Protein backbone atom coordinates (compact mmCIF):
# COMPACT_ATOMS: atom_id res chain seq x y z
CA UNK A 1 0.00 0.00 0.00
CA UNK A 2 1.18 3.50 -0.75
CA UNK A 3 0.43 7.21 -0.46
CA UNK A 4 -1.12 9.47 -3.09
CA UNK A 5 0.31 12.97 -2.81
CA UNK A 6 -1.85 15.70 -4.31
CA UNK A 7 -0.15 19.06 -4.60
CA UNK A 8 2.07 21.41 -6.53
CA UNK A 9 5.14 20.71 -8.64
CA UNK A 10 7.38 23.71 -9.23
CA UNK A 11 10.78 24.99 -10.19
CA UNK A 12 12.37 27.19 -7.53
CA UNK A 13 14.74 29.82 -8.94
CA UNK A 14 16.69 31.09 -5.92
CA UNK A 15 18.81 34.25 -6.12
CA UNK A 16 21.08 35.70 -3.44
CA UNK A 17 21.43 39.47 -3.01
CA UNK A 18 24.72 40.27 -1.26
CA UNK A 19 23.31 43.17 0.73
CA UNK A 20 20.21 43.98 2.74
CA UNK A 21 16.89 44.99 1.23
CA UNK A 22 16.44 47.63 3.94
CA UNK A 23 19.47 49.51 2.59
CA UNK A 24 17.73 49.98 -0.77
CA UNK A 25 14.06 50.37 0.08
CA UNK A 26 13.10 53.78 1.46
CA UNK A 27 10.12 53.41 3.83
CA UNK A 28 8.63 56.76 2.86
CA UNK A 29 8.83 55.92 -0.86
CA UNK A 30 7.16 52.50 -0.97
CA UNK A 31 4.20 54.00 -2.83
CA UNK A 32 6.54 54.63 -5.79
CA UNK A 33 8.74 51.58 -5.35
CA UNK A 34 11.10 50.91 -8.25
CA UNK A 35 14.14 48.88 -7.23
CA UNK A 36 16.57 46.50 -8.89
CA UNK A 37 18.85 44.02 -7.11
CA UNK A 38 22.05 42.57 -8.56
CA UNK A 39 22.03 38.83 -7.80
CA UNK A 40 25.37 37.23 -8.79
CA UNK A 41 24.39 33.90 -7.19
CA UNK A 42 21.47 31.96 -8.68
CA UNK A 43 20.42 28.34 -8.68
CA UNK A 44 17.42 26.41 -9.94
CA UNK A 45 15.94 23.71 -7.73
CA UNK A 46 13.20 21.13 -8.05
CA UNK A 47 10.37 21.95 -5.68
CA UNK A 48 6.65 22.12 -5.09
CA UNK A 49 4.92 20.55 -2.10
CA UNK A 50 4.01 17.27 -3.82
CA UNK A 51 7.50 16.80 -5.25
CA UNK A 52 9.18 17.58 -1.94
CA UNK A 53 6.93 15.29 0.10
CA UNK A 54 7.35 12.43 -2.36
CA UNK A 55 11.13 12.85 -2.41
CA UNK A 56 11.37 12.58 1.37
CA UNK A 57 8.95 9.66 1.56
CA UNK A 58 11.02 7.83 -1.05
CA UNK A 59 14.16 8.34 1.09
CA UNK A 60 12.34 6.45 3.85
CA UNK A 61 11.80 3.50 1.54
CA UNK A 62 8.18 4.09 0.49
CA UNK A 63 6.84 4.25 -3.08
CA UNK A 64 4.60 7.32 -3.24
CA UNK A 65 2.49 8.43 -6.17
CA UNK A 66 2.39 12.11 -7.15
CA UNK A 67 -0.81 13.54 -8.64
CA UNK A 68 -0.22 16.97 -10.14
CA UNK A 69 -0.50 19.11 -13.26
CA UNK A 70 2.65 20.49 -14.89
CA UNK A 71 3.64 22.39 -18.01
CA UNK A 72 5.54 21.87 -21.25
CA UNK A 73 8.84 22.66 -19.51
CA UNK A 74 8.61 19.71 -17.11
CA UNK A 75 11.07 17.34 -18.81
CA UNK A 76 14.15 18.10 -16.63
CA UNK A 77 12.04 17.54 -13.51
CA UNK A 78 10.62 14.35 -15.02
CA UNK A 79 14.13 13.02 -15.56
CA UNK A 80 14.98 13.84 -11.93
CA UNK A 81 11.95 11.90 -10.68
CA UNK A 82 12.98 8.97 -12.85
CA UNK A 83 16.48 9.12 -11.38
CA UNK A 84 14.95 9.08 -7.88
CA UNK A 85 12.68 6.15 -8.72
CA UNK A 86 9.47 8.15 -8.19
CA UNK A 87 6.46 7.36 -10.38
CA UNK A 88 5.31 10.00 -12.89
CA UNK A 89 2.24 8.04 -14.02
CA UNK A 90 -0.28 10.43 -12.46
CA UNK A 91 1.42 13.70 -13.38
CA UNK A 92 -0.49 15.39 -16.20
CA UNK A 93 1.42 17.58 -18.67
CA UNK A 94 -0.47 20.58 -20.08
CA UNK A 95 1.33 21.79 -23.20
CA UNK A 96 -0.14 25.31 -23.12
CA UNK A 97 1.14 26.05 -19.60
CA UNK A 98 4.36 26.41 -17.66
CA UNK A 99 5.10 24.30 -14.63
CA UNK A 100 4.69 26.31 -11.43
CA UNK A 101 7.58 28.74 -10.94
CA UNK A 102 8.84 30.41 -7.76
CA UNK A 103 11.36 33.23 -8.08
CA UNK A 104 12.94 33.86 -4.69
CA UNK A 105 15.44 36.62 -3.88
CA UNK A 106 17.11 36.36 -0.45
CA UNK A 107 19.19 39.06 1.23
CA UNK A 108 21.92 38.83 3.89
CA UNK A 109 19.32 38.98 6.68
CA UNK A 110 17.50 35.97 5.18
CA UNK A 111 14.59 38.20 4.17
CA UNK A 112 12.90 36.99 1.01
CA UNK A 113 10.99 38.54 -1.86
CA UNK A 114 9.12 35.87 -3.81
CA UNK A 115 7.06 35.92 -6.97
CA UNK A 116 5.09 32.74 -7.74
CA UNK A 117 3.53 31.81 -11.06
CA UNK A 118 1.13 28.86 -10.57
CA UNK A 119 0.97 27.91 -14.23
CA UNK A 120 -0.44 24.43 -14.74
CA UNK A 121 -1.11 24.08 -11.01
CA UNK A 122 -4.32 26.07 -11.50
CA UNK A 123 -5.65 23.18 -13.57
CA UNK A 124 -5.09 20.49 -10.94
CA UNK A 125 -8.82 19.76 -10.87
CA UNK A 126 -8.40 17.99 -14.22
CA UNK A 127 -6.85 15.10 -12.29
CA UNK A 128 -9.01 12.65 -10.36
CA UNK A 129 -7.97 10.38 -7.51
CA UNK A 130 -7.43 7.03 -9.30
CA UNK A 131 -9.48 4.01 -8.35
CA UNK A 132 -7.02 1.40 -9.58
CA UNK A 133 -4.04 2.06 -7.27
CA UNK A 134 -3.16 0.36 -3.95
CA UNK A 135 -3.55 3.63 -2.03
CA UNK A 136 -3.88 3.40 1.74
CA UNK A 137 -3.51 7.11 2.52
CA UNK A 138 -3.59 10.48 0.79
CA UNK A 139 -2.61 14.07 1.39
CA UNK A 140 -4.19 17.25 0.00
CA UNK A 141 -1.38 19.80 0.03
CA UNK A 142 -1.25 23.29 -1.56
CA UNK A 143 -2.49 23.17 -5.14
CA UNK A 144 -5.13 24.82 -7.31
CA UNK A 145 -8.20 25.78 -5.25
CA UNK A 146 -10.72 23.67 -7.16
CA UNK A 147 -8.29 20.78 -7.29
CA UNK A 148 -7.83 20.74 -3.51
CA UNK A 149 -11.60 20.73 -3.01
CA UNK A 150 -12.28 17.99 -5.54
CA UNK A 151 -9.48 15.74 -4.39
CA UNK A 152 -10.67 15.92 -0.78
CA UNK A 153 -14.15 14.91 -1.93
CA UNK A 154 -12.75 12.06 -4.03
CA UNK A 155 -10.72 10.68 -1.11
CA UNK A 156 -13.90 10.65 0.97
CA UNK A 157 -15.89 8.97 -1.79
CA UNK A 158 -13.28 6.21 -2.06
CA UNK A 159 -12.94 5.79 1.70
CA UNK A 160 -9.26 6.78 1.67
CA UNK A 161 -8.08 8.56 4.85
CA UNK A 162 -6.11 11.74 4.09
CA UNK A 163 -4.13 14.58 5.62
CA UNK A 164 -5.38 18.10 4.95
CA UNK A 165 -2.30 20.33 4.58
CA UNK A 166 -3.53 23.77 3.47
CA UNK A 167 -0.14 25.50 3.80
CA UNK A 168 0.31 28.48 1.49
CA UNK A 169 -3.06 27.65 -0.07
CA UNK A 170 -5.03 28.64 3.04
CA UNK A 171 -5.70 32.25 1.94
CA UNK A 172 -7.82 30.88 -0.93
CA UNK A 173 -10.43 29.52 1.48
CA UNK A 174 -12.94 31.18 3.79
CA UNK A 175 -14.04 29.83 7.14
CA UNK A 176 -16.87 27.76 5.68
CA UNK A 177 -14.52 26.16 3.15
CA UNK A 178 -12.00 25.28 5.85
CA UNK A 179 -14.61 23.76 8.15
CA UNK A 180 -15.78 21.58 5.24
CA UNK A 181 -12.19 20.36 4.77
CA UNK A 182 -11.98 19.60 8.51
CA UNK A 183 -15.21 17.59 8.30
CA UNK A 184 -13.74 15.53 5.45
CA UNK A 185 -10.12 15.06 6.57
CA UNK A 186 -8.77 12.34 8.84
CA UNK A 187 -5.79 14.44 9.99
CA UNK A 188 -4.79 18.11 9.68
CA UNK A 189 -1.28 19.57 9.76
CA UNK A 190 -0.42 23.27 10.15
CA UNK A 191 2.50 25.43 11.17
CA UNK A 192 2.08 27.86 14.06
CA UNK A 193 1.11 30.81 11.82
CA UNK A 194 -1.36 28.70 9.85
CA UNK A 195 -2.90 27.42 13.07
CA UNK A 196 -3.63 31.01 14.13
CA UNK A 197 -5.15 31.78 10.75
CA UNK A 198 -7.23 28.58 10.84
CA UNK A 199 -8.61 29.53 14.27
CA UNK A 200 -9.37 33.08 13.13
CA UNK A 201 -11.18 32.03 9.95
CA UNK A 202 -13.16 29.10 11.39
CA UNK A 203 -13.83 30.51 14.85
CA UNK A 204 -12.66 27.17 16.28
CA UNK A 205 -9.99 26.64 18.93
CA UNK A 206 -7.22 24.11 18.40
CA UNK A 207 -9.03 21.73 20.75
CA UNK A 208 -12.26 22.13 18.77
CA UNK A 209 -10.41 21.50 15.50
CA UNK A 210 -8.85 18.38 17.01
CA UNK A 211 -12.32 17.08 17.92
CA UNK A 212 -13.23 17.06 14.22
CA UNK A 213 -10.30 14.85 13.14
CA UNK A 214 -8.23 11.95 14.43
CA UNK A 215 -5.29 14.28 15.04
CA UNK A 216 -4.21 17.89 14.53
CA UNK A 217 -0.46 18.39 14.12
CA UNK A 218 0.98 21.89 14.66
CA UNK A 219 4.66 22.52 13.95
CA UNK A 220 6.49 25.12 16.05
CA UNK A 221 9.85 25.46 14.29
CA UNK A 222 12.79 25.10 16.65
CA UNK A 223 10.31 24.38 19.48
CA UNK A 224 9.23 21.08 17.97
CA UNK A 225 5.56 20.31 17.40
CA UNK A 226 2.34 19.43 19.16
CA UNK A 227 -0.02 16.65 18.20
CA UNK A 228 -3.58 17.15 19.41
CA UNK A 229 -5.69 13.99 19.51
CA UNK A 230 -9.15 13.67 20.97
CA UNK A 231 -7.58 12.26 24.15
CA UNK A 232 -4.40 14.28 24.71
CA UNK A 233 -1.84 16.80 23.46
CA UNK A 234 1.50 15.18 22.71
CA UNK A 235 4.59 17.41 22.69
CA UNK A 236 7.26 16.38 20.17
CA UNK A 237 10.79 17.74 20.67
CA UNK A 238 12.74 19.20 17.78
CA UNK A 239 15.60 17.14 16.39
CA UNK A 240 18.97 18.90 16.30
CA UNK A 241 20.35 19.78 12.87
CA UNK A 242 24.11 19.60 12.37
CA UNK A 243 23.95 22.97 10.61
CA UNK A 244 21.29 25.44 9.50
CA UNK A 245 21.56 26.28 5.81
CA UNK A 246 18.10 26.51 4.26
CA UNK A 247 14.69 26.13 5.94
CA UNK A 248 12.82 25.97 2.62
CA UNK A 249 11.03 22.63 2.33
CA UNK A 250 11.34 21.63 6.00
CA UNK A 251 7.57 21.55 6.37
CA UNK A 252 7.25 19.20 3.41
CA UNK A 253 9.91 16.90 4.86
CA UNK A 254 8.00 16.89 8.16
CA UNK A 255 4.79 15.91 6.38
CA UNK A 256 6.55 13.02 4.66
CA UNK A 257 7.50 11.79 8.12
CA UNK A 258 3.86 11.94 9.19
CA UNK A 259 2.82 9.90 6.17
CA UNK A 260 5.54 7.33 6.87
CA UNK A 261 4.41 6.86 10.46
CA UNK A 262 0.76 6.58 9.48
CA UNK A 263 1.46 4.09 6.66
CA UNK A 264 3.42 1.91 9.07
CA UNK A 265 0.88 2.29 11.92
CA UNK A 266 3.38 3.82 14.34
CA UNK A 267 2.45 5.69 17.51
CA UNK A 268 2.12 9.48 17.38
CA UNK A 269 5.17 9.86 19.62
CA UNK A 270 7.32 7.92 17.15
CA UNK A 271 5.68 9.42 14.06
CA UNK A 272 6.23 12.96 15.32
CA UNK A 273 9.89 12.28 16.07
CA UNK A 274 10.49 10.76 12.62
CA UNK A 275 8.91 13.86 11.06
CA UNK A 276 11.01 16.14 13.28
CA UNK A 277 14.25 14.40 12.27
CA UNK A 278 13.39 14.59 8.56
CA UNK A 279 12.92 18.34 8.90
CA UNK A 280 16.26 18.70 10.69
CA UNK A 281 18.09 16.76 7.97
CA UNK A 282 16.51 18.92 5.27
CA UNK A 283 17.51 22.18 6.96
CA UNK A 284 21.18 21.15 6.71
CA UNK A 285 21.07 21.34 2.90
CA UNK A 286 20.34 24.03 0.34
CA UNK A 287 17.32 23.30 -1.80
CA UNK A 288 14.42 20.99 -1.06
CA UNK A 289 15.58 17.78 -2.74
CA UNK A 290 19.36 17.70 -2.30
CA UNK A 291 19.65 15.72 0.94
CA UNK A 292 19.96 11.97 1.28
CA UNK A 293 20.58 9.23 3.83
CA UNK A 294 20.42 5.50 4.40
CA UNK A 295 17.80 4.06 6.74
CA UNK A 296 20.65 2.78 8.91
CA UNK A 297 22.05 6.30 9.37
CA UNK A 298 18.54 7.73 9.85
CA UNK A 299 17.81 5.27 12.65
CA UNK A 300 21.18 6.06 14.25
CA UNK A 301 20.37 9.79 14.26
CA UNK A 302 16.92 9.05 15.64
CA UNK A 303 18.48 7.20 18.59
CA UNK A 304 21.07 9.97 19.03
CA UNK A 305 18.34 12.63 19.21
CA UNK A 306 15.62 10.81 21.12
CA UNK A 307 17.41 8.05 23.07
CA UNK A 308 15.44 5.17 21.58
CA UNK A 309 14.84 3.29 18.33
CA UNK A 310 11.78 2.81 16.17
Coordinates of C-alpha atoms in Angstrom, one line a residue:
X1 CA 0.0 0.0 0.0
X2 CA 1.2 3.5 -0.7
X3 CA 0.4 7.2 -0.5
X4 CA -1.1 9.5 -3.1
X5 CA 0.3 13.0 -2.8
X6 CA -1.9 15.7 -4.3
X7 CA -0.2 19.1 -4.6
X8 CA 2.1 21.4 -6.5
X9 CA 5.1 20.7 -8.6
X10 CA 7.4 23.7 -9.2
X11 CA 10.8 25.0 -10.2
X12 CA 12.4 27.2 -7.5
X13 CA 14.7 29.8 -8.9
X14 CA 16.7 31.1 -5.9
X15 CA 18.8 34.2 -6.1
X16 CA 21.1 35.7 -3.4
X17 CA 21.4 39.5 -3.0
X18 CA 24.7 40.3 -1.3
X19 CA 23.3 43.2 0.7
X20 CA 20.2 44.0 2.7
X21 CA 16.9 45.0 1.2
X22 CA 16.4 47.6 3.9
X23 CA 19.5 49.5 2.6
X24 CA 17.7 50.0 -0.8
X25 CA 14.1 50.4 0.1
X26 CA 13.1 53.8 1.5
X27 CA 10.1 53.4 3.8
X28 CA 8.6 56.8 2.9
X29 CA 8.8 55.9 -0.9
X30 CA 7.2 52.5 -1.0
X31 CA 4.2 54.0 -2.8
X32 CA 6.5 54.6 -5.8
X33 CA 8.7 51.6 -5.3
X34 CA 11.1 50.9 -8.2
X35 CA 14.1 48.9 -7.2
X36 CA 16.6 46.5 -8.9
X37 CA 18.8 44.0 -7.1
X38 CA 22.1 42.6 -8.6
X39 CA 22.0 38.8 -7.8
X40 CA 25.4 37.2 -8.8
X41 CA 24.4 33.9 -7.2
X42 CA 21.5 32.0 -8.7
X43 CA 20.4 28.3 -8.7
X44 CA 17.4 26.4 -9.9
X45 CA 15.9 23.7 -7.7
X46 CA 13.2 21.1 -8.1
X47 CA 10.4 21.9 -5.7
X48 CA 6.7 22.1 -5.1
X49 CA 4.9 20.5 -2.1
X50 CA 4.0 17.3 -3.8
X51 CA 7.5 16.8 -5.3
X52 CA 9.2 17.6 -1.9
X53 CA 6.9 15.3 0.1
X54 CA 7.3 12.4 -2.4
X55 CA 11.1 12.8 -2.4
X56 CA 11.4 12.6 1.4
X57 CA 9.0 9.7 1.6
X58 CA 11.0 7.8 -1.0
X59 CA 14.2 8.3 1.1
X60 CA 12.3 6.5 3.9
X61 CA 11.8 3.5 1.5
X62 CA 8.2 4.1 0.5
X63 CA 6.8 4.3 -3.1
X64 CA 4.6 7.3 -3.2
X65 CA 2.5 8.4 -6.2
X66 CA 2.4 12.1 -7.1
X67 CA -0.8 13.5 -8.6
X68 CA -0.2 17.0 -10.1
X69 CA -0.5 19.1 -13.3
X70 CA 2.7 20.5 -14.9
X71 CA 3.6 22.4 -18.0
X72 CA 5.5 21.9 -21.3
X73 CA 8.8 22.7 -19.5
X74 CA 8.6 19.7 -17.1
X75 CA 11.1 17.3 -18.8
X76 CA 14.1 18.1 -16.6
X77 CA 12.0 17.5 -13.5
X78 CA 10.6 14.3 -15.0
X79 CA 14.1 13.0 -15.6
X80 CA 15.0 13.8 -11.9
X81 CA 11.9 11.9 -10.7
X82 CA 13.0 9.0 -12.9
X83 CA 16.5 9.1 -11.4
X84 CA 15.0 9.1 -7.9
X85 CA 12.7 6.2 -8.7
X86 CA 9.5 8.1 -8.2
X87 CA 6.5 7.4 -10.4
X88 CA 5.3 10.0 -12.9
X89 CA 2.2 8.0 -14.0
X90 CA -0.3 10.4 -12.5
X91 CA 1.4 13.7 -13.4
X92 CA -0.5 15.4 -16.2
X93 CA 1.4 17.6 -18.7
X94 CA -0.5 20.6 -20.1
X95 CA 1.3 21.8 -23.2
X96 CA -0.1 25.3 -23.1
X97 CA 1.1 26.1 -19.6
X98 CA 4.4 26.4 -17.7
X99 CA 5.1 24.3 -14.6
X100 CA 4.7 26.3 -11.4
X101 CA 7.6 28.7 -10.9
X102 CA 8.8 30.4 -7.8
X103 CA 11.4 33.2 -8.1
X104 CA 12.9 33.9 -4.7
X105 CA 15.4 36.6 -3.9
X106 CA 17.1 36.4 -0.5
X107 CA 19.2 39.1 1.2
X108 CA 21.9 38.8 3.9
X109 CA 19.3 39.0 6.7
X110 CA 17.5 36.0 5.2
X111 CA 14.6 38.2 4.2
X112 CA 12.9 37.0 1.0
X113 CA 11.0 38.5 -1.9
X114 CA 9.1 35.9 -3.8
X115 CA 7.1 35.9 -7.0
X116 CA 5.1 32.7 -7.7
X117 CA 3.5 31.8 -11.1
X118 CA 1.1 28.9 -10.6
X119 CA 1.0 27.9 -14.2
X120 CA -0.4 24.4 -14.7
X121 CA -1.1 24.1 -11.0
X122 CA -4.3 26.1 -11.5
X123 CA -5.6 23.2 -13.6
X124 CA -5.1 20.5 -10.9
X125 CA -8.8 19.8 -10.9
X126 CA -8.4 18.0 -14.2
X127 CA -6.9 15.1 -12.3
X128 CA -9.0 12.6 -10.4
X129 CA -8.0 10.4 -7.5
X130 CA -7.4 7.0 -9.3
X131 CA -9.5 4.0 -8.4
X132 CA -7.0 1.4 -9.6
X133 CA -4.0 2.1 -7.3
X134 CA -3.2 0.4 -4.0
X135 CA -3.5 3.6 -2.0
X136 CA -3.9 3.4 1.7
X137 CA -3.5 7.1 2.5
X138 CA -3.6 10.5 0.8
X139 CA -2.6 14.1 1.4
X140 CA -4.2 17.2 0.0
X141 CA -1.4 19.8 0.0
X142 CA -1.2 23.3 -1.6
X143 CA -2.5 23.2 -5.1
X144 CA -5.1 24.8 -7.3
X145 CA -8.2 25.8 -5.2
X146 CA -10.7 23.7 -7.2
X147 CA -8.3 20.8 -7.3
X148 CA -7.8 20.7 -3.5
X149 CA -11.6 20.7 -3.0
X150 CA -12.3 18.0 -5.5
X151 CA -9.5 15.7 -4.4
X152 CA -10.7 15.9 -0.8
X153 CA -14.1 14.9 -1.9
X154 CA -12.7 12.1 -4.0
X155 CA -10.7 10.7 -1.1
X156 CA -13.9 10.6 1.0
X157 CA -15.9 9.0 -1.8
X158 CA -13.3 6.2 -2.1
X159 CA -12.9 5.8 1.7
X160 CA -9.3 6.8 1.7
X161 CA -8.1 8.6 4.8
X162 CA -6.1 11.7 4.1
X163 CA -4.1 14.6 5.6
X164 CA -5.4 18.1 5.0
X165 CA -2.3 20.3 4.6
X166 CA -3.5 23.8 3.5
X167 CA -0.1 25.5 3.8
X168 CA 0.3 28.5 1.5
X169 CA -3.1 27.6 -0.1
X170 CA -5.0 28.6 3.0
X171 CA -5.7 32.3 1.9
X172 CA -7.8 30.9 -0.9
X173 CA -10.4 29.5 1.5
X174 CA -12.9 31.2 3.8
X175 CA -14.0 29.8 7.1
X176 CA -16.9 27.8 5.7
X177 CA -14.5 26.2 3.1
X178 CA -12.0 25.3 5.8
X179 CA -14.6 23.8 8.1
X180 CA -15.8 21.6 5.2
X181 CA -12.2 20.4 4.8
X182 CA -12.0 19.6 8.5
X183 CA -15.2 17.6 8.3
X184 CA -13.7 15.5 5.5
X185 CA -10.1 15.1 6.6
X186 CA -8.8 12.3 8.8
X187 CA -5.8 14.4 10.0
X188 CA -4.8 18.1 9.7
X189 CA -1.3 19.6 9.8
X190 CA -0.4 23.3 10.1
X191 CA 2.5 25.4 11.2
X192 CA 2.1 27.9 14.1
X193 CA 1.1 30.8 11.8
X194 CA -1.4 28.7 9.8
X195 CA -2.9 27.4 13.1
X196 CA -3.6 31.0 14.1
X197 CA -5.2 31.8 10.7
X198 CA -7.2 28.6 10.8
X199 CA -8.6 29.5 14.3
X200 CA -9.4 33.1 13.1
X201 CA -11.2 32.0 9.9
X202 CA -13.2 29.1 11.4
X203 CA -13.8 30.5 14.9
X204 CA -12.7 27.2 16.3
X205 CA -10.0 26.6 18.9
X206 CA -7.2 24.1 18.4
X207 CA -9.0 21.7 20.7
X208 CA -12.3 22.1 18.8
X209 CA -10.4 21.5 15.5
X210 CA -8.8 18.4 17.0
X211 CA -12.3 17.1 17.9
X212 CA -13.2 17.1 14.2
X213 CA -10.3 14.8 13.1
X214 CA -8.2 11.9 14.4
X215 CA -5.3 14.3 15.0
X216 CA -4.2 17.9 14.5
X217 CA -0.5 18.4 14.1
X218 CA 1.0 21.9 14.7
X219 CA 4.7 22.5 13.9
X220 CA 6.5 25.1 16.0
X221 CA 9.8 25.5 14.3
X222 CA 12.8 25.1 16.7
X223 CA 10.3 24.4 19.5
X224 CA 9.2 21.1 18.0
X225 CA 5.6 20.3 17.4
X226 CA 2.3 19.4 19.2
X227 CA 0.0 16.7 18.2
X228 CA -3.6 17.2 19.4
X229 CA -5.7 14.0 19.5
X230 CA -9.2 13.7 21.0
X231 CA -7.6 12.3 24.1
X232 CA -4.4 14.3 24.7
X233 CA -1.8 16.8 23.5
X234 CA 1.5 15.2 22.7
X235 CA 4.6 17.4 22.7
X236 CA 7.3 16.4 20.2
X237 CA 10.8 17.7 20.7
X238 CA 12.7 19.2 17.8
X239 CA 15.6 17.1 16.4
X240 CA 19.0 18.9 16.3
X241 CA 20.4 19.8 12.9
X242 CA 24.1 19.6 12.4
X243 CA 24.0 23.0 10.6
X244 CA 21.3 25.4 9.5
X245 CA 21.6 26.3 5.8
X246 CA 18.1 26.5 4.3
X247 CA 14.7 26.1 5.9
X248 CA 12.8 26.0 2.6
X249 CA 11.0 22.6 2.3
X250 CA 11.3 21.6 6.0
X251 CA 7.6 21.5 6.4
X252 CA 7.3 19.2 3.4
X253 CA 9.9 16.9 4.9
X254 CA 8.0 16.9 8.2
X255 CA 4.8 15.9 6.4
X256 CA 6.5 13.0 4.7
X257 CA 7.5 11.8 8.1
X258 CA 3.9 11.9 9.2
X259 CA 2.8 9.9 6.2
X260 CA 5.5 7.3 6.9
X261 CA 4.4 6.9 10.5
X262 CA 0.8 6.6 9.5
X263 CA 1.5 4.1 6.7
X264 CA 3.4 1.9 9.1
X265 CA 0.9 2.3 11.9
X266 CA 3.4 3.8 14.3
X267 CA 2.5 5.7 17.5
X268 CA 2.1 9.5 17.4
X269 CA 5.2 9.9 19.6
X270 CA 7.3 7.9 17.2
X271 CA 5.7 9.4 14.1
X272 CA 6.2 13.0 15.3
X273 CA 9.9 12.3 16.1
X274 CA 10.5 10.8 12.6
X275 CA 8.9 13.9 11.1
X276 CA 11.0 16.1 13.3
X277 CA 14.2 14.4 12.3
X278 CA 13.4 14.6 8.6
X279 CA 12.9 18.3 8.9
X280 CA 16.3 18.7 10.7
X281 CA 18.1 16.8 8.0
X282 CA 16.5 18.9 5.3
X283 CA 17.5 22.2 7.0
X284 CA 21.2 21.1 6.7
X285 CA 21.1 21.3 2.9
X286 CA 20.3 24.0 0.3
X287 CA 17.3 23.3 -1.8
X288 CA 14.4 21.0 -1.1
X289 CA 15.6 17.8 -2.7
X290 CA 19.4 17.7 -2.3
X291 CA 19.7 15.7 0.9
X292 CA 20.0 12.0 1.3
X293 CA 20.6 9.2 3.8
X294 CA 20.4 5.5 4.4
X295 CA 17.8 4.1 6.7
X296 CA 20.7 2.8 8.9
X297 CA 22.0 6.3 9.4
X298 CA 18.5 7.7 9.9
X299 CA 17.8 5.3 12.6
X300 CA 21.2 6.1 14.2
X301 CA 20.4 9.8 14.3
X302 CA 16.9 9.1 15.6
X303 CA 18.5 7.2 18.6
X304 CA 21.1 10.0 19.0
X305 CA 18.3 12.6 19.2
X306 CA 15.6 10.8 21.1
X307 CA 17.4 8.1 23.1
X308 CA 15.4 5.2 21.6
X309 CA 14.8 3.3 18.3
X310 CA 11.8 2.8 16.2

